[in-house]
Amino acid sequence: MNNLKEYKMYINGEWVDAENNRRFESLNPENNRPWASFPEASAKDVDHAVHAAKAAFDNGWSQLPASERANYLRAIGDQLKENAAHLGEIETIDSGKLLKETKFQATYIAEYYYYYASLADKVEGTVIPIDKPDMHVTTTREPIGVIAAIIPWNSQQFLTSTKIAPALAMGNTVVLKTSELSPAPLIELAKLFEKINLPKGVVNIVSGGIECGHALTTHPLIEKIAFTGGTETARHIIRNSAENLAEVSLELGGKSPVIVFDDAQQDNAINNIVAGIFGASGQSCIAGSRLYIQSTIYDSFLEQLVARAETIKLGPPLDPESQMGPLSSLSQLETIEDNVKRTIEQGGIVRCGGSRSSFSNEAYYYPATIIECENHNLPTAENELFGPVLSVMKFDSEEEAIRLANDNKYGLSSGIYTENIGRATRVSKAIQAGIVFINTYRLISPLAPFGGIKDSGFGKEAGIDSIKDYTRVKTTWLNTSNKPVDDPFKIR
Ligand code: NAD
């Protein structure tokens, strides 16, 4: 315990332990040894953080000119860029994600803060062409209040920026709960908030698990919950919000379909399919994990894809040569192993990978795995695994491909590979998903809305409209007449 890095939480601009001094440890997925410990926030700590955020909201942040709030956001972006190497390294140690990816993300995520900084003073009200004489009616957009942000263990900088940046731009304050699995990147982010002198209480970061999450999402002063995580947890979040009637936005899991038509540019399709399912070892909510190949090219395309997947280099996440790092936890490995085993029992044919790699006996390395499935009701083809497992099925016609793509409870992302623009447009319109990639995959941008439908949640993050999700409309009626109202009992 002694040589563990000891982190604190960031509440009201101060570095604090849990009031009851409880702590938990985070493992380094590269060797599964604890490397850091974190305060385990109690309900009392959460209450303290929410009150700090409320005081910051009431006492200045919400009234600050938007252009001044934007300056803070720009300063956060600058700090992210300056500290990208350090932030990337910490995230890699804590989550097992490749350094080249975490470092890039920390740099690029600065753009999200810049983007919302530039929007902060452009959200305008309206004058309503009202149907009543003598009335002047306007709408204005006001901040909501204290926002609870709940983050999973992957892509924390990205998922935090899409909540914090628009929330702060519009004058809200935030209490953010890190995942209990890899909290360090967000505590490191809090150090940057301190560095730029963000007014105290504007963002508070608590670390903890379900108890902390429950206390936060049921707290009476929380006005909105911005949640990213699993679909089952989301059901708890909605139940919790019955306590405080907070607004809720949900970014949840996925089982995203990818369709390859026989006229696709095959080299491009293969590289993008690999990026979509094997990037970040498949531990991505938009992983393209169900692949449908047109029967006319099925055998030859699959052969090429398998050959490409077999070249993927497993390795330590800090090594720049590595292409896939370890899984983040034992429970990830167990979920994958269980689903692969049941799929094989039900007739699935493993074309590559399919069992834990012997690369290390300390970490859970799982190779790029491709399984042919006769139908997409086999476990690996139906369930979100959050791992490097691609289930492959055959289709004949465009109609069949659309039907199969839509036959899953999730609706987050999707991919289409074809050189026929008419077909690409038809299929993209018919697919039930929040995101469609055509002849590409796995891109994000602050300008592009991100989010799903069906069991993948609701509400969009990023993009121009999401800033309005952190406001409420106020309607103001002004009587311009100089005559007193004649009959108070008559509705006008
Ligand atoms: P999770 O649902 O287990 O946990 C997410 C967060 O919710 C954690 O901070 C956790 O502590 C908290 N939590 C758990 N129970 C809670 C409760 N009862 N009340 C309040 N908070 C509670 O998810 P995870 O395993 O950390 O992350 C993986 C999941 O997240 C996958 O399903 C993945 O697809 C999804 N995800 C979605 C997106 C997206 O943008 N759509 C992005 C990344 C991950």
Short mmCIF file of C-alpha atoms in Angstrom, two decimals, residues 227 234 263 275 366 422 431 462-463:
data_model
loop_
_atom_site.label_atom_id
_atom_site.label_comp_id
_atom_site.label_asym_id
_atom_site.label_seq_id
_atom_site.Cartn_x
_atom_site.Cartn_y
_atom_site.Cartn_z
CA PHE A 227 -24.54 9.44 -17.93
CA ALA A 234 -28.72 3.23 -17.02
CA ASP A 263 -18.64 -3.75 -54.80
CA ALA A 275 -9.90 -0.23 -36.73
CA TYR A 366 -6.83 -11.48 -25.80
CA GLY A 422 -27.25 5.33 -54.12
CA ILE A 431 -30.21 1.72 -40.51
CA ALA A 462 -20.91 16.96 -29.13
CA GLY A 463 -22.12 19.06 -32.03
#
